[in-house]
mmCIF file with all atom_site columns, C-alpha atoms in Angstrom:
data_model
loop_
_atom_site.group_PDB
_atom_site.id
_atom_site.type_symbol
_atom_site.label_atom_id
_atom_site.label_alt_id
_atom_site.label_comp_id
_atom_site.label_asym_id
_atom_site.label_entity_id
_atom_site.label_seq_id
_atom_site.pdbx_PDB_ins_code
_atom_site.Cartn_x
_atom_site.Cartn_y
_atom_site.Cartn_z
_atom_site.occupancy
_atom_site.B_iso_or_equiv
_atom_site.pdbx_formal_charge
_atom_site.auth_seq_id
_atom_site.auth_comp_id
_atom_site.auth_asym_id
_atom_site.auth_atom_id
_atom_site.pdbx_PDB_model_num
ATOM 1   C CA . UNK X 1 1   ? -59.378 -81.876 -13.243 1.00 58.00 ? 289 UNK X CA 1
ATOM 2   C CA . UNK X 1 2   ? -60.616 -82.877 -9.757  1.00 62.00 ? 290 UNK X CA 1
ATOM 3   C CA . UNK X 1 3   ? -58.327 -84.282 -7.234  1.00 59.00 ? 291 UNK X CA 1
ATOM 4   C CA . UNK X 1 4   ? -59.666 -86.522 -4.247  1.00 58.00 ? 292 UNK X CA 1
ATOM 5   C CA . UNK X 1 5   ? -59.905 -85.219 -0.790  1.00 57.00 ? 293 UNK X CA 1
ATOM 6   C CA . UNK X 1 6   ? -57.053 -85.583 1.379   1.00 54.00 ? 294 UNK X CA 1
ATOM 7   C CA . UNK X 1 7   ? -59.203 -86.877 4.105   1.00 55.00 ? 295 UNK X CA 1
ATOM 8   C CA . UNK X 1 8   ? -59.523 -83.834 6.099   1.00 53.00 ? 296 UNK X CA 1
ATOM 9   C CA . UNK X 1 9   ? -55.895 -82.545 6.140   1.00 55.00 ? 297 UNK X CA 1
ATOM 10  C CA . UNK X 1 10  ? -56.181 -79.581 4.199   1.00 58.00 ? 298 UNK X CA 1
ATOM 11  C CA . UNK X 1 11  ? -54.887 -79.143 0.419   1.00 61.00 ? 299 UNK X CA 1
ATOM 12  C CA . UNK X 1 12  ? -51.699 -81.563 1.118   1.00 60.00 ? 300 UNK X CA 1
ATOM 13  C CA . UNK X 1 13  ? -51.498 -85.176 2.166   1.00 59.00 ? 301 UNK X CA 1
ATOM 14  C CA . UNK X 1 14  ? -50.194 -85.667 5.636   1.00 58.00 ? 302 UNK X CA 1
ATOM 15  C CA . UNK X 1 15  ? -46.498 -85.956 5.862   1.00 59.00 ? 303 UNK X CA 1
ATOM 16  C CA . UNK X 1 16  ? -45.219 -88.948 7.913   1.00 57.00 ? 304 UNK X CA 1
ATOM 17  C CA . UNK X 1 17  ? -41.651 -88.085 8.860   1.00 60.00 ? 305 UNK X CA 1
ATOM 18  C CA . UNK X 1 18  ? -40.623 -84.637 8.108   1.00 59.00 ? 306 UNK X CA 1
ATOM 19  C CA . UNK X 1 19  ? -37.602 -82.693 9.378   1.00 61.00 ? 307 UNK X CA 1
ATOM 20  C CA . UNK X 1 20  ? -39.132 -81.088 12.144  1.00 58.00 ? 308 UNK X CA 1
ATOM 21  C CA . UNK X 1 21  ? -40.808 -82.948 15.170  1.00 57.00 ? 309 UNK X CA 1
ATOM 22  C CA . UNK X 1 22  ? -44.480 -82.582 15.685  1.00 56.00 ? 310 UNK X CA 1
ATOM 23  C CA . UNK X 1 23  ? -45.917 -79.715 18.009  1.00 56.00 ? 311 UNK X CA 1
ATOM 24  C CA . UNK X 1 24  ? -45.164 -79.841 21.570  1.00 53.00 ? 312 UNK X CA 1
ATOM 25  C CA . UNK X 1 25  ? -42.134 -82.500 21.322  1.00 52.00 ? 313 UNK X CA 1
ATOM 26  C CA . UNK X 1 26  ? -38.595 -81.659 21.421  1.00 54.00 ? 314 UNK X CA 1
ATOM 27  C CA . UNK X 1 27  ? -36.073 -80.813 24.135  1.00 58.00 ? 315 UNK X CA 1
ATOM 28  C CA . UNK X 1 28  ? -38.323 -78.577 25.996  1.00 54.00 ? 316 UNK X CA 1
ATOM 29  C CA . UNK X 1 29  ? -41.655 -79.190 27.642  1.00 57.00 ? 317 UNK X CA 1
ATOM 30  C CA . UNK X 1 30  ? -44.695 -78.323 25.431  1.00 56.00 ? 318 UNK X CA 1
ATOM 31  C CA . UNK X 1 31  ? -44.906 -74.656 26.617  1.00 56.00 ? 319 UNK X CA 1
ATOM 32  C CA . UNK X 1 32  ? -41.667 -73.975 25.018  1.00 56.00 ? 320 UNK X CA 1
ATOM 33  C CA . UNK X 1 33  ? -39.531 -72.985 27.873  1.00 57.00 ? 321 UNK X CA 1
ATOM 34  C CA . UNK X 1 34  ? -36.625 -75.155 29.160  1.00 57.00 ? 322 UNK X CA 1
ATOM 35  C CA . UNK X 1 35  ? -37.137 -76.874 32.554  1.00 58.00 ? 323 UNK X CA 1
ATOM 36  C CA . UNK X 1 36  ? -36.908 -75.004 35.780  1.00 62.00 ? 324 UNK X CA 1
ATOM 37  C CA . UNK X 1 37  ? -33.318 -74.567 36.387  1.00 69.00 ? 325 UNK X CA 1
ATOM 38  C CA . UNK X 1 38  ? -32.125 -72.322 39.193  1.00 77.00 ? 326 UNK X CA 1
ATOM 39  C CA . UNK X 1 39  ? -28.998 -71.399 37.172  1.00 82.00 ? 327 UNK X CA 1
ATOM 40  C CA . UNK X 1 40  ? -31.230 -70.139 34.380  1.00 81.00 ? 328 UNK X CA 1
ATOM 41  C CA . UNK X 1 41  ? -33.599 -68.163 36.496  1.00 83.00 ? 329 UNK X CA 1
ATOM 42  C CA . UNK X 1 42  ? -30.308 -66.650 38.343  1.00 83.00 ? 330 UNK X CA 1
ATOM 43  C CA . UNK X 1 43  ? -28.777 -65.597 35.102  1.00 82.00 ? 331 UNK X CA 1
ATOM 44  C CA . UNK X 1 44  ? -32.122 -64.139 33.677  1.00 84.00 ? 332 UNK X CA 1
ATOM 45  C CA . UNK X 1 45  ? -32.546 -62.200 37.008  1.00 86.00 ? 333 UNK X CA 1
ATOM 46  C CA . UNK X 1 46  ? -28.965 -60.922 36.763  1.00 84.00 ? 334 UNK X CA 1
ATOM 47  C CA . UNK X 1 47  ? -29.583 -59.863 33.055  1.00 86.00 ? 335 UNK X CA 1
ATOM 48  C CA . UNK X 1 48  ? -32.726 -58.092 33.973  1.00 88.00 ? 336 UNK X CA 1
ATOM 49  C CA . UNK X 1 49  ? -30.876 -56.018 36.787  1.00 89.00 ? 337 UNK X CA 1
ATOM 50  C CA . UNK X 1 50  ? -28.028 -55.159 34.718  1.00 89.00 ? 338 UNK X CA 1
ATOM 51  C CA . UNK X 1 51  ? -30.438 -54.128 31.916  1.00 91.00 ? 339 UNK X CA 1
ATOM 52  C CA . UNK X 1 52  ? -32.181 -51.679 34.649  1.00 92.00 ? 340 UNK X CA 1
ATOM 53  C CA . UNK X 1 53  ? -28.856 -50.399 35.947  1.00 93.00 ? 341 UNK X CA 1
ATOM 54  C CA . UNK X 1 54  ? -27.576 -49.806 32.137  1.00 93.00 ? 342 UNK X CA 1
ATOM 55  C CA . UNK X 1 55  ? -30.911 -47.776 31.455  1.00 94.00 ? 343 UNK X CA 1
ATOM 56  C CA . UNK X 1 56  ? -30.262 -45.694 34.740  1.00 95.00 ? 344 UNK X CA 1
ATOM 57  C CA . UNK X 1 57  ? -26.590 -44.980 33.611  1.00 96.00 ? 345 UNK X CA 1
ATOM 58  C CA . UNK X 1 58  ? -27.869 -44.100 29.970  1.00 96.00 ? 346 UNK X CA 1
ATOM 59  C CA . UNK X 1 59  ? -30.619 -41.720 31.442  1.00 97.00 ? 347 UNK X CA 1
ATOM 60  C CA . UNK X 1 60  ? -28.353 -40.178 33.750  1.00 97.00 ? 348 UNK X CA 1
ATOM 61  C CA . UNK X 1 61  ? -25.630 -39.534 31.146  1.00 97.00 ? 349 UNK X CA 1
ATOM 62  C CA . UNK X 1 62  ? -28.303 -38.058 28.682  1.00 97.00 ? 350 UNK X CA 1
ATOM 63  C CA . UNK X 1 63  ? -29.404 -35.779 31.522  1.00 97.00 ? 351 UNK X CA 1
ATOM 64  C CA . UNK X 1 64  ? -26.070 -34.492 31.947  1.00 97.00 ? 352 UNK X CA 1
ATOM 65  C CA . UNK X 1 65  ? -25.358 -34.222 28.171  1.00 97.00 ? 353 UNK X CA 1
ATOM 66  C CA . UNK X 1 66  ? -28.571 -32.087 27.880  1.00 97.00 ? 354 UNK X CA 1
ATOM 67  C CA . UNK X 1 67  ? -27.343 -29.614 31.082  1.00 97.00 ? 355 UNK X CA 1
ATOM 68  C CA . UNK X 1 68  ? -23.953 -29.248 29.062  1.00 97.00 ? 356 UNK X CA 1
ATOM 69  C CA . UNK X 1 69  ? -25.770 -28.658 25.695  1.00 97.00 ? 357 UNK X CA 1
ATOM 70  C CA . UNK X 1 70  ? -27.955 -25.989 27.278  1.00 97.00 ? 358 UNK X CA 1
ATOM 71  C CA . UNK X 1 71  ? -25.166 -24.437 29.021  1.00 96.00 ? 359 UNK X CA 1
ATOM 72  C CA . UNK X 1 72  ? -23.206 -24.012 25.769  1.00 96.00 ? 360 UNK X CA 1
ATOM 73  C CA . UNK X 1 73  ? -26.226 -22.888 23.886  1.00 96.00 ? 361 UNK X CA 1
ATOM 74  C CA . UNK X 1 74  ? -27.105 -20.068 26.786  1.00 96.00 ? 362 UNK X CA 1
ATOM 75  C CA . UNK X 1 75  ? -23.292 -18.892 26.544  1.00 95.00 ? 363 UNK X CA 1
ATOM 76  C CA . UNK X 1 76  ? -23.196 -18.876 22.789  1.00 95.00 ? 364 UNK X CA 1
ATOM 77  C CA . UNK X 1 77  ? -26.424 -17.104 22.544  1.00 95.00 ? 365 UNK X CA 1
ATOM 78  C CA . UNK X 1 78  ? -25.859 -14.750 25.722  1.00 93.00 ? 366 UNK X CA 1
ATOM 79  C CA . UNK X 1 79  ? -28.652 -15.962 27.667  1.00 94.00 ? 367 UNK X CA 1
ATOM 80  C CA . UNK X 1 80  ? -30.089 -13.779 30.489  1.00 94.00 ? 368 UNK X CA 1
ATOM 81  C CA . UNK X 1 81  ? -28.082 -14.566 33.313  1.00 91.00 ? 369 UNK X CA 1
ATOM 82  C CA . UNK X 1 82  ? -30.732 -13.231 35.482  1.00 94.00 ? 370 UNK X CA 1
ATOM 83  C CA . UNK X 1 83  ? -33.252 -15.690 34.351  1.00 95.00 ? 371 UNK X CA 1
ATOM 84  C CA . UNK X 1 84  ? -33.587 -18.476 36.874  1.00 97.00 ? 372 UNK X CA 1
ATOM 85  C CA . UNK X 1 85  ? -33.693 -21.332 34.439  1.00 97.00 ? 373 UNK X CA 1
ATOM 86  C CA . UNK X 1 86  ? -30.664 -20.153 33.138  1.00 96.00 ? 374 UNK X CA 1
ATOM 87  C CA . UNK X 1 87  ? -28.846 -19.780 36.257  1.00 96.00 ? 375 UNK X CA 1
ATOM 88  C CA . UNK X 1 88  ? -29.935 -23.407 37.277  1.00 97.00 ? 376 UNK X CA 1
ATOM 89  C CA . UNK X 1 89  ? -28.492 -24.932 34.474  1.00 97.00 ? 377 UNK X CA 1
ATOM 90  C CA . UNK X 1 90  ? -25.156 -22.741 34.828  1.00 96.00 ? 378 UNK X CA 1
ATOM 91  C CA . UNK X 1 91  ? -24.807 -23.876 38.301  1.00 96.00 ? 379 UNK X CA 1
ATOM 92  C CA . UNK X 1 92  ? -25.494 -27.719 37.382  1.00 97.00 ? 380 UNK X CA 1
ATOM 93  C CA . UNK X 1 93  ? -23.121 -27.449 34.639  1.00 96.00 ? 381 UNK X CA 1
ATOM 94  C CA . UNK X 1 94  ? -20.740 -25.960 36.713  1.00 95.00 ? 382 UNK X CA 1
ATOM 95  C CA . UNK X 1 95  ? -21.101 -28.650 39.355  1.00 95.00 ? 383 UNK X CA 1
ATOM 96  C CA . UNK X 1 96  ? -21.247 -31.748 36.879  1.00 95.00 ? 384 UNK X CA 1
ATOM 97  C CA . UNK X 1 97  ? -18.004 -30.428 34.786  1.00 94.00 ? 385 UNK X CA 1
ATOM 98  C CA . UNK X 1 98  ? -15.570 -32.009 37.120  1.00 90.00 ? 386 UNK X CA 1
ATOM 99  C CA . UNK X 1 99  ? -12.685 -30.098 36.586  1.00 88.00 ? 387 UNK X CA 1
ATOM 100 C CA . UNK X 1 100 ? -12.970 -30.096 33.003  1.00 86.00 ? 388 UNK X CA 1
ATOM 101 C CA . UNK X 1 101 ? -14.294 -26.414 32.668  1.00 87.00 ? 389 UNK X CA 1
ATOM 102 C CA . UNK X 1 102 ? -10.673 -24.769 32.270  1.00 87.00 ? 390 UNK X CA 1
ATOM 103 C CA . UNK X 1 103 ? -8.654  -27.397 30.226  1.00 92.00 ? 391 UNK X CA 1
ATOM 104 C CA . UNK X 1 104 ? -8.750  -25.287 27.250  1.00 91.00 ? 392 UNK X CA 1
ATOM 105 C CA . UNK X 1 105 ? -8.191  -21.249 27.887  1.00 90.00 ? 393 UNK X CA 1
ATOM 106 C CA . UNK X 1 106 ? -8.340  -19.516 24.718  1.00 92.00 ? 394 UNK X CA 1
ATOM 107 C CA . UNK X 1 107 ? -8.674  -16.019 24.183  1.00 93.00 ? 395 UNK X CA 1
ATOM 108 C CA . UNK X 1 108 ? -12.256 -16.116 23.582  1.00 94.00 ? 396 UNK X CA 1
ATOM 109 C CA . UNK X 1 109 ? -13.993 -17.029 26.402  1.00 92.00 ? 397 UNK X CA 1
ATOM 110 C CA . UNK X 1 110 ? -17.156 -18.423 24.301  1.00 94.00 ? 398 UNK X CA 1
ATOM 111 C CA . UNK X 1 111 ? -14.785 -20.789 22.595  1.00 95.00 ? 399 UNK X CA 1
ATOM 112 C CA . UNK X 1 112 ? -13.563 -21.840 25.771  1.00 94.00 ? 400 UNK X CA 1
ATOM 113 C CA . UNK X 1 113 ? -16.691 -22.828 27.223  1.00 94.00 ? 401 UNK X CA 1
ATOM 114 C CA . UNK X 1 114 ? -17.526 -24.606 23.793  1.00 95.00 ? 402 UNK X CA 1
ATOM 115 C CA . UNK X 1 115 ? -14.433 -26.759 24.203  1.00 95.00 ? 403 UNK X CA 1
ATOM 116 C CA . UNK X 1 116 ? -14.089 -27.427 27.711  1.00 95.00 ? 404 UNK X CA 1
ATOM 117 C CA . UNK X 1 117 ? -18.025 -28.603 28.067  1.00 95.00 ? 405 UNK X CA 1
ATOM 118 C CA . UNK X 1 118 ? -17.623 -30.308 24.608  1.00 95.00 ? 406 UNK X CA 1
ATOM 119 C CA . UNK X 1 119 ? -14.698 -32.350 26.196  1.00 95.00 ? 407 UNK X CA 1
ATOM 120 C CA . UNK X 1 120 ? -16.609 -32.802 29.560  1.00 96.00 ? 408 UNK X CA 1
ATOM 121 C CA . UNK X 1 121 ? -19.481 -34.131 27.333  1.00 96.00 ? 409 UNK X CA 1
ATOM 122 C CA . UNK X 1 122 ? -17.588 -36.281 25.466  1.00 96.00 ? 410 UNK X CA 1
ATOM 123 C CA . UNK X 1 123 ? -15.848 -37.965 28.697  1.00 96.00 ? 411 UNK X CA 1
ATOM 124 C CA . UNK X 1 124 ? -19.405 -38.328 30.035  1.00 96.00 ? 412 UNK X CA 1
ATOM 125 C CA . UNK X 1 125 ? -20.549 -40.134 26.995  1.00 97.00 ? 413 UNK X CA 1
ATOM 126 C CA . UNK X 1 126 ? -17.322 -42.494 26.589  1.00 97.00 ? 414 UNK X CA 1
ATOM 127 C CA . UNK X 1 127 ? -17.311 -43.521 30.262  1.00 96.00 ? 415 UNK X CA 1
ATOM 128 C CA . UNK X 1 128 ? -20.978 -44.124 30.149  1.00 96.00 ? 416 UNK X CA 1
ATOM 129 C CA . UNK X 1 129 ? -21.118 -46.360 27.250  1.00 96.00 ? 417 UNK X CA 1
ATOM 130 C CA . UNK X 1 130 ? -18.121 -48.296 28.501  1.00 96.00 ? 418 UNK X CA 1
ATOM 131 C CA . UNK X 1 131 ? -20.167 -48.775 31.768  1.00 95.00 ? 419 UNK X CA 1
ATOM 132 C CA . UNK X 1 132 ? -23.372 -50.036 29.752  1.00 93.00 ? 420 UNK X CA 1
ATOM 133 C CA . UNK X 1 133 ? -21.234 -52.056 27.651  1.00 94.00 ? 421 UNK X CA 1
ATOM 134 C CA . UNK X 1 134 ? -19.567 -53.888 30.705  1.00 92.00 ? 422 UNK X CA 1
ATOM 135 C CA . UNK X 1 135 ? -23.236 -54.249 32.267  1.00 89.00 ? 423 UNK X CA 1
ATOM 136 C CA . UNK X 1 136 ? -24.590 -56.119 29.149  1.00 84.00 ? 424 UNK X CA 1
ATOM 137 C CA . UNK X 1 137 ? -21.626 -58.727 29.291  1.00 79.00 ? 425 UNK X CA 1
#
């Protein structure tokens, strides 16, 4: 069975009044963005800046957690304290622990390092996430 040509409009006849407005019409100009609004631009800039700060906070927290993890691994596996990298990680971890390095004092020193630096890592992680969430609001 042959169907008549729909007069250059594709396989279906043109629809007069569909549920959607024709392309290029609607509440915004044809380019699809809202009209220039200073409040819109200011909010967009503020969101971009808070996203950048949130990313910086995320990177800083990740670096601190990595230092704590390396320090704990070096202590657990009894790494060579004379190695320069191990000593740098040790100094950084001692500096960044911020008083949480002696919260737990079990008889086993290795367990104490694991618990104390694990607690410090958890504190950094929670505070970092709270800062990131507050920046994203």
